[in-house]
Amino acid sequence: MLSKKTKYGIKALVYIAKREREDPIQTSEIAKNENISLKFLESILLSLRKSGILASKKGKGGGYYLLKEPQEIKMTSVIRVLEGPIAMVPCVSLNYYEKCEDCPYESTCPVHALMIQVRDSTLKVFSENTLADMVSVKK
């Protein structure tokens, strides 16, 4: 299941991307308009800033803004920053691989085979969608 952190992070990014102004957007504005706890949102935006998706400006007129155009921000990047590995089990993860302790032979493991299919399907969806695609979703 998608965590609230990831759900709120995507909503915040969409909110920022939908704005047709160049100046940074205050965290409080996003929190109010997207109904997200301010404290929780601050930690989410900090993660997105540290990963290079967002940048921030301090002081009067400060806030957050996108570092790239929305069409350049793939959902795989956003999900990995906020959620961690996309794979459901570590033995099929492309970026966070770990051997399963309870499985001596990955090549014959039915769970491994199934989870590779799930990972590949999930990656396809996330990699084919960008923040721009999320912005264009109609309510």
XYZ file of N, CA, C and O in Angstrom:
556
model
N 0.831 -1.178 0.000
C 0.000 0.000 0.000
C 0.878 1.245 0.000
O 1.917 1.266 0.647
N 0.447 2.242 -0.700
C 1.171 3.504 -0.758
C 1.049 4.220 0.585
O -0.045 4.327 1.143
N 2.156 4.710 1.096
C 2.131 5.406 2.383
C 1.530 6.804 2.229
O 1.496 7.371 1.131
N 1.078 7.350 3.363
C 0.566 8.723 3.349
C 1.671 9.694 2.943
O 1.424 10.685 2.272
N 2.895 9.387 3.361
C 4.032 10.246 3.003
C 4.136 10.385 1.487
O 4.281 11.493 0.957
N 4.045 9.277 0.776
C 4.157 9.301 -0.681
C 2.938 9.964 -1.310
O 3.065 10.788 -2.222
N 1.764 9.616 -0.826
C 0.529 10.220 -1.349
C 0.570 11.742 -1.192
O 0.309 12.483 -2.134
N 0.921 12.216 -0.009
C 0.979 13.648 0.239
C 2.106 14.309 -0.547
O 1.980 15.448 -1.003
N 3.217 13.602 -0.700
C 4.322 14.137 -1.492
C 3.925 14.360 -2.931
O 4.235 15.392 -3.533
N 3.214 13.405 -3.510
C 2.741 13.548 -4.894
C 1.745 14.703 -4.986
O 1.823 15.528 -5.900
N 0.822 14.779 -4.020
C -0.159 15.873 -4.028
C 0.536 17.238 -3.933
O 0.156 18.181 -4.626
N 1.561 17.332 -3.091
C 2.298 18.591 -2.940
C 3.037 18.945 -4.237
O 3.020 20.108 -4.664
N 3.671 17.969 -4.855
C 4.376 18.218 -6.113
C 3.415 18.670 -7.206
O 3.714 19.588 -7.974
N 2.263 18.030 -7.272
C 1.253 18.423 -8.264
C 0.789 19.854 -7.992
O 0.664 20.667 -8.913
N 0.563 20.184 -6.727
C 0.146 21.539 -6.364
C 1.183 22.562 -6.825
O 0.846 23.582 -7.421
N 2.443 22.280 -6.558
C 3.519 23.194 -6.961
C 3.580 23.296 -8.484
O 3.706 24.392 -9.039
N 3.472 22.159 -9.162
C 3.580 22.146 -10.625
C 2.407 22.853 -11.297
O 2.564 23.433 -12.384
N 1.240 22.821 -10.686
C 0.050 23.455 -11.268
C 0.113 24.981 -11.216
O -0.564 25.656 -11.985
N 0.894 25.497 -10.295
C 0.988 26.946 -10.154
C 1.671 27.535 -11.376
O 2.696 27.043 -11.812
N 1.115 28.552 -11.903
C 1.680 29.156 -13.107
C 2.536 30.365 -12.773
O 2.696 31.273 -13.581
N 3.091 30.361 -11.580
C 3.969 31.463 -11.202
C 5.354 30.911 -10.908
O 5.510 29.744 -10.577
N 6.327 31.750 -11.021
C 7.715 31.328 -10.855
C 8.187 31.393 -9.402
O 9.131 30.715 -9.042
N 7.537 32.216 -8.570
C 8.022 32.380 -7.207
C 7.713 31.135 -6.360
O 6.773 30.406 -6.635
N 8.526 30.903 -5.339
C 8.342 29.727 -4.485
C 6.986 29.731 -3.772
O 6.406 30.786 -3.522
N 6.524 28.570 -3.445
C 5.233 28.409 -2.773
C 5.474 27.998 -1.326
O 6.228 27.060 -1.057
N 4.848 28.695 -0.411
C 5.036 28.426 1.009
C 4.417 27.086 1.407
O 3.360 26.697 0.902
N 5.077 26.434 2.316
C 4.619 25.141 2.821
C 3.217 25.270 3.410
O 2.369 24.400 3.208
N 2.956 26.347 4.118
C 1.648 26.542 4.752
C 0.524 26.620 3.719
O -0.582 26.135 3.963
N 0.804 27.211 2.568
C -0.202 27.296 1.500
C -0.530 25.905 0.963
O -1.694 25.559 0.774
N 0.499 25.116 0.732
C 0.285 23.754 0.226
C -0.481 22.941 1.260
O -1.456 22.257 0.929
N -0.048 23.019 2.521
C -0.687 22.250 3.594
C -2.171 22.588 3.700
O -3.014 21.688 3.801
N -2.484 23.859 3.653
C -3.877 24.311 3.775
C -4.713 23.830 2.592
O -5.796 23.272 2.764
N -4.214 24.029 1.390
C -4.981 23.697 0.192
C -5.080 22.197 -0.089
O -6.016 21.754 -0.737
N -4.113 21.428 0.395
C -4.132 19.979 0.163
C -4.527 19.193 1.414
O -4.509 17.973 1.408
N -4.861 19.921 2.490
C -5.317 19.305 3.738
C -4.292 18.307 4.285
O -4.604 17.150 4.555
N -3.055 18.786 4.426
C -1.945 17.976 4.928
C -1.390 18.666 6.176
O -1.241 19.886 6.198
N -1.072 17.893 7.184
C -0.452 18.435 8.391
C 0.827 19.190 8.010
O 1.676 18.666 7.280
N 0.959 20.406 8.510
C 2.112 21.248 8.170
C 3.422 20.585 8.572
O 4.372 20.545 7.787
N 3.494 20.057 9.769
C 4.720 19.418 10.259
C 5.108 18.226 9.383
O 6.272 18.050 9.025
N 4.126 17.403 9.042
C 4.371 16.229 8.202
C 4.812 16.667 6.804
O 5.771 16.122 6.242
N 4.148 17.664 6.263
C 4.495 18.161 4.934
C 5.915 18.715 4.904
O 6.643 18.509 3.933
N 6.313 19.412 5.953
C 7.677 19.955 6.005
C 8.724 18.848 5.866
O 9.704 18.999 5.145
N 8.501 17.713 6.527
C 9.477 16.621 6.433
C 9.459 15.981 5.042
O 10.501 15.576 4.522
N 8.293 15.914 4.428
C 8.179 15.355 3.080
C 8.916 16.251 2.075
O 9.702 15.773 1.250
N 8.665 17.547 2.160
C 9.298 18.485 1.225
C 10.810 18.523 1.421
O 11.565 18.685 0.458
N 11.248 18.354 2.650
C 12.681 18.297 2.919
C 13.317 17.093 2.207
O 14.377 17.214 1.593
N 12.664 15.952 2.252
C 13.156 14.758 1.538
C 13.223 15.013 0.038
O 14.196 14.630 -0.624
N 12.214 15.661 -0.496
C 12.188 15.960 -1.939
C 13.264 16.986 -2.310
O 13.838 16.927 -3.395
N 13.554 17.897 -1.392
C 14.619 18.878 -1.631
C 15.984 18.197 -1.609
O 16.825 18.416 -2.477
N 16.202 17.354 -0.620
C 17.485 16.656 -0.503
C 17.761 15.752 -1.701
O 18.908 15.498 -2.039
N 16.702 15.268 -2.340
C 16.858 14.370 -3.482
C 17.052 15.116 -4.803
O 17.324 14.504 -5.828
N 16.879 16.442 -4.786
C 17.074 17.220 -6.005
C 15.830 17.405 -6.855
O 15.914 17.888 -7.982
N 14.668 17.057 -6.319
C 13.421 17.275 -7.053
C 12.919 18.697 -6.822
O 12.440 19.362 -7.734
N 13.063 19.164 -5.595
C 12.652 20.519 -5.223
C 13.863 21.325 -4.771
O 14.890 20.766 -4.397
N 13.687 22.623 -4.770
C 14.643 23.533 -4.139
C 13.818 24.459 -3.258
O 12.595 24.542 -3.397
N 14.493 25.143 -2.353
C 13.764 26.056 -1.482
C 14.498 27.382 -1.379
O 15.701 27.471 -1.610
N 13.708 28.379 -1.034
C 14.244 29.722 -0.802
C 13.785 30.128 0.584
O 12.614 29.969 0.924
N 14.706 30.639 1.388
C 14.371 31.061 2.749
C 13.993 32.537 2.775
O 14.294 33.286 1.858
N 13.359 32.923 3.869
C 13.040 34.330 4.084
C 11.747 34.763 3.436
O 10.941 33.952 2.983
N 11.571 36.089 3.383
C 10.354 36.668 2.809
C 10.240 36.247 1.346
O 11.195 36.333 0.585
N 9.074 35.766 0.974
C 8.869 35.290 -0.386
C 9.450 33.902 -0.607
O 9.565 33.435 -1.731
N 9.833 33.260 0.483
C 10.439 31.935 0.391
C 9.405 30.834 0.233
O 8.207 31.056 0.298
N 9.915 29.651 0.014
C 9.062 28.480 -0.160
C 9.762 27.459 -1.032
O 10.991 27.484 -1.175
N 8.987 26.601 -1.632
C 9.531 25.523 -2.464
C 9.172 25.734 -3.931
O 8.126 26.281 -4.258
N 10.058 25.232 -4.797
C 9.815 25.260 -6.234
C 10.493 24.063 -6.880
O 11.416 23.472 -6.320
N 10.013 23.694 -8.066
C 10.575 22.555 -8.793
C 11.932 22.913 -9.373
O 12.115 24.022 -9.882
N 12.855 21.970 -9.339
C 14.166 22.179 -9.951
C 14.174 21.805 -11.431
O 15.055 22.224 -12.169
N 13.192 20.991 -11.843
C 13.086 20.554 -13.230
C 11.678 20.826 -13.727
O 10.765 21.051 -12.936
N 11.523 20.747 -15.012
C 10.182 20.856 -15.596
C 9.382 19.610 -15.198
O 9.954 18.519 -15.075
N 8.058 19.744 -15.010
C 7.245 18.597 -14.606
C 7.388 17.370 -15.511
O 7.381 16.241 -15.033
N 7.568 17.584 -16.804
C 7.691 16.446 -17.726
C 9.036 15.718 -17.575
O 9.203 14.617 -18.088
N 9.972 16.303 -16.852
C 11.274 15.677 -16.615
C 11.317 14.892 -15.296
O 12.299 14.209 -15.014
N 10.259 14.998 -14.503
C 10.233 14.327 -13.197
C 9.408 13.048 -13.305
O 8.176 13.086 -13.327
N 10.099 11.922 -13.402
C 9.428 10.623 -13.520
C 8.909 10.187 -12.152
O 9.532 10.425 -11.127
N 7.787 9.521 -12.168
C 7.195 9.068 -10.912
C 8.066 8.006 -10.231
O 8.021 7.884 -9.008
N 8.895 7.294 -10.989
C 9.814 6.346 -10.350
C 10.722 7.073 -9.365
O 10.963 6.577 -8.262
N 11.211 8.245 -9.737
C 12.091 9.016 -8.855
C 11.361 9.437 -7.590
O 11.894 9.307 -6.485
N 10.162 9.934 -7.753
C 9.375 10.404 -6.611
C 9.067 9.248 -5.663
O 9.260 9.358 -4.443
N 8.631 8.131 -6.216
C 8.282 6.975 -5.393
C 9.502 6.470 -4.632
O 9.432 6.185 -3.436
N 10.645 6.380 -5.297
C 11.848 5.875 -4.628
C 12.311 6.805 -3.508
O 12.781 6.341 -2.473
N 12.181 8.104 -3.713
C 12.585 9.050 -2.664
C 11.672 8.925 -1.446
O 12.139 8.876 -0.317
N 10.382 8.859 -1.684
C 9.431 8.898 -0.579
C 9.070 7.532 -0.011
O 8.808 7.401 1.181
N 9.061 6.524 -0.861
C 8.589 5.207 -0.441
C 9.732 4.218 -0.240
O 9.600 3.256 0.493
N 10.826 4.443 -0.943
C 11.918 3.478 -0.914
C 11.828 2.563 -2.114
O 11.381 2.966 -3.180
N 12.226 1.312 -1.950
C 12.222 0.384 -3.084
C 10.832 0.209 -3.689
O 9.831 0.193 -2.967
N 10.791 0.072 -4.993
C 9.532 -0.178 -5.688
C 9.153 -1.654 -5.588
O 7.986 -1.989 -5.492
N 10.152 -2.515 -5.580
C 9.906 -3.958 -5.482
C 9.286 -4.297 -4.130
O 9.622 -3.701 -3.109
N 8.411 -5.296 -4.129
C 7.718 -5.690 -2.902
C 8.561 -6.590 -2.008
O 8.286 -6.718 -0.812
N 9.555 -7.241 -2.586
C 10.474 -8.080 -1.802
C 11.900 -7.713 -2.206
O 12.157 -7.367 -3.363
N 12.833 -7.765 -1.279
C 14.192 -7.295 -1.560
C 14.954 -8.098 -2.614
O 15.835 -7.571 -3.281
N 14.587 -9.364 -2.818
C 15.344 -10.198 -3.758
C 15.085 -9.860 -5.221
O 15.774 -10.380 -6.103
N 14.118 -8.984 -5.497
C 13.877 -8.573 -6.890
C 14.123 -7.077 -7.101
O 13.906 -6.551 -8.181
N 14.571 -6.401 -6.078
C 14.806 -4.962 -6.166
C 16.014 -4.655 -7.045
O 17.068 -5.289 -6.915
N 15.852 -3.701 -7.935
C 16.950 -3.300 -8.811
C 17.954 -2.405 -8.090
O 19.143 -2.457 -8.365
N 17.486 -1.587 -7.172
C 18.350 -0.634 -6.481
C 18.659 -0.992 -5.031
O 19.584 -0.448 -4.445
N 17.869 -1.875 -4.448
C 18.024 -2.206 -3.031
C 18.067 -3.723 -2.826
O 17.534 -4.239 -1.855
N 18.690 -4.424 -3.729
C 18.700 -5.893 -3.691
C 19.279 -6.439 -2.381
O 20.298 -5.958 -1.881
N 18.598 -7.437 -1.857
C 19.089 -8.235 -0.731
C 18.567 -9.649 -0.937
O 17.419 -9.843 -1.318
N 19.406 -10.614 -0.664
C 18.984 -12.014 -0.757
C 18.023 -12.309 0.396
O 18.239 -11.882 1.518
N 16.969 -13.047 0.089
C 16.030 -13.459 1.137
C 16.671 -14.556 1.981
O 17.205 -15.520 1.440
N 16.602 -14.402 3.264
C 17.219 -15.365 4.182
C 16.553 -16.737 4.137
O 17.195 -17.759 4.347
N 15.272 -16.771 3.860
C 14.531 -18.027 3.900
C 14.478 -18.749 2.558
O 13.820 -19.767 2.423
N 15.177 -18.242 1.553
C 15.078 -18.806 0.209
C 16.475 -19.137 -0.330
O 17.211 -18.243 -0.735
N 16.811 -20.419 -0.370
C 18.164 -20.781 -0.817
C 18.386 -20.649 -2.332
O 19.503 -20.433 -2.774
N 17.311 -20.745 -3.134
C 17.478 -20.734 -4.597
C 16.485 -19.781 -5.257
O 15.344 -20.144 -5.529
N 16.931 -18.577 -5.540
C 16.048 -17.602 -6.185
C 15.532 -18.099 -7.527
O 14.404 -17.831 -7.913
N 16.367 -18.805 -8.261
C 16.005 -19.225 -9.619
C 14.820 -20.194 -9.645
O 14.138 -20.295 -10.662
N 14.540 -20.867 -8.554
C 13.407 -21.796 -8.527
C 12.305 -21.351 -7.567
O 11.340 -22.074 -7.359
N 12.440 -20.187 -7.020
C 11.460 -19.686 -6.053
C 10.237 -19.124 -6.779
O 10.364 -18.180 -7.574
N 9.039 -19.661 -6.525
C 7.839 -19.157 -7.202
C 7.486 -17.723 -6.788
O 6.965 -16.956 -7.597
N 7.774 -17.355 -5.555
C 7.502 -15.984 -5.099
C 8.404 -15.009 -5.851
O 7.954 -13.960 -6.319
N 9.663 -15.364 -5.990
C 10.639 -14.530 -6.713
C 10.163 -14.284 -8.145
O 10.150 -13.143 -8.618
N 9.763 -15.348 -8.822
C 9.307 -15.235 -10.218
C 8.090 -14.314 -10.337
O 8.024 -13.452 -11.220
N 7.135 -14.484 -9.442
C 5.932 -13.640 -9.457
C 6.281 -12.180 -9.169
O 5.800 -11.262 -9.841
N 7.125 -11.951 -8.173
C 7.471 -10.588 -7.779
C 8.297 -9.857 -8.845
O 8.237 -8.629 -8.934
N 9.027 -10.580 -9.668
C 9.719 -9.941 -10.799
C 8.682 -9.370 -11.765
O 8.816 -8.247 -12.245
N 7.631 -10.134 -12.018
C 6.565 -9.652 -12.907
C 5.865 -8.426 -12.313
O 5.592 -7.451 -13.017
N 5.594 -8.485 -11.011
C 4.943 -7.354 -10.334
C 5.848 -6.123 -10.397
O 5.400 -5.024 -10.732
N 7.135 -6.309 -10.091
C 8.095 -5.197 -10.131
C 8.154 -4.584 -11.523
O 8.071 -3.370 -11.681
N 8.269 -5.425 -12.539
C 8.389 -4.919 -13.904
C 7.136 -4.164 -14.356
O 7.231 -3.114 -14.989
N 5.971 -4.677 -13.995
C 4.722 -3.991 -14.344
C 4.605 -2.654 -13.626
O 4.218 -1.645 -14.214
N 4.955 -2.653 -12.353
C 4.907 -1.426 -11.558
C 5.893 -0.398 -12.087
O 5.553 0.782 -12.254
N 7.105 -0.838 -12.367
C 8.118 0.069 -12.915
C 7.675 0.666 -14.236
O 7.912 1.849 -14.502
N 7.033 -0.137 -15.068
C 6.560 0.348 -16.368
C 5.571 1.501 -16.177
O 5.689 2.547 -16.814
N 4.628 1.315 -15.280
C 3.626 2.361 -15.026
C 4.293 3.622 -14.481
O 4.060 4.730 -14.976
N 5.135 3.467 -13.454
C 5.779 4.635 -12.850
C 6.732 5.337 -13.817
O 6.807 6.559 -13.836
N 7.462 4.579 -14.624
C 8.438 5.206 -15.520
C 7.779 5.860 -16.729
O 8.356 6.743 -17.348
N 6.577 5.431 -17.056
C 5.858 6.029 -18.192
C 5.038 7.247 -17.782
O 4.402 7.883 -18.623
N 5.022 7.555 -16.496
C 4.266 8.713 -16.013
C 5.201 9.712 -15.353
O 6.088 9.341 -14.595
N 4.954 10.977 -15.657
C 5.747 12.065 -15.093
C 4.843 12.946 -14.238
O 3.618 12.784 -14.239
N 5.459 13.904 -13.577
C 4.674 14.870 -12.811
C 3.724 15.629 -13.730
O 2.598 15.923 -13.353
N 4.144 15.890 -14.951
C 3.268 16.576 -15.919
C 1.998 15.762 -16.177
O 0.906 16.323 -16.319
N 2.116 14.438 -16.250
C 0.951 13.585 -16.435
C 0.013 13.695 -15.241
O -1.219 13.688 -15.402
N 0.586 13.793 -14.049
C -0.233 13.900 -12.837
C -0.960 15.240 -12.796
O -2.097 15.313 -12.346
N -0.315 16.274 -13.274
C -0.931 17.613 -13.305
C -2.109 17.641 -14.256
O -3.108 18.312 -13.991
N -2.033 16.880 -15.331
C -3.084 16.918 -16.349
C -4.301 16.078 -15.987
O -5.292 16.093 -16.710
N -4.274 15.360 -14.867
C -5.434 14.567 -14.436
C -6.545 15.527 -14.032
O -6.350 16.441 -13.240
N -7.723 15.297 -14.590
C -8.874 16.165 -14.301
C -9.598 15.679 -13.059
O -9.676 14.497 -12.790
N -10.163 16.629 -12.321
C -10.957 16.275 -11.126
C -12.387 16.001 -11.524
O -12.920 16.484 -12.434
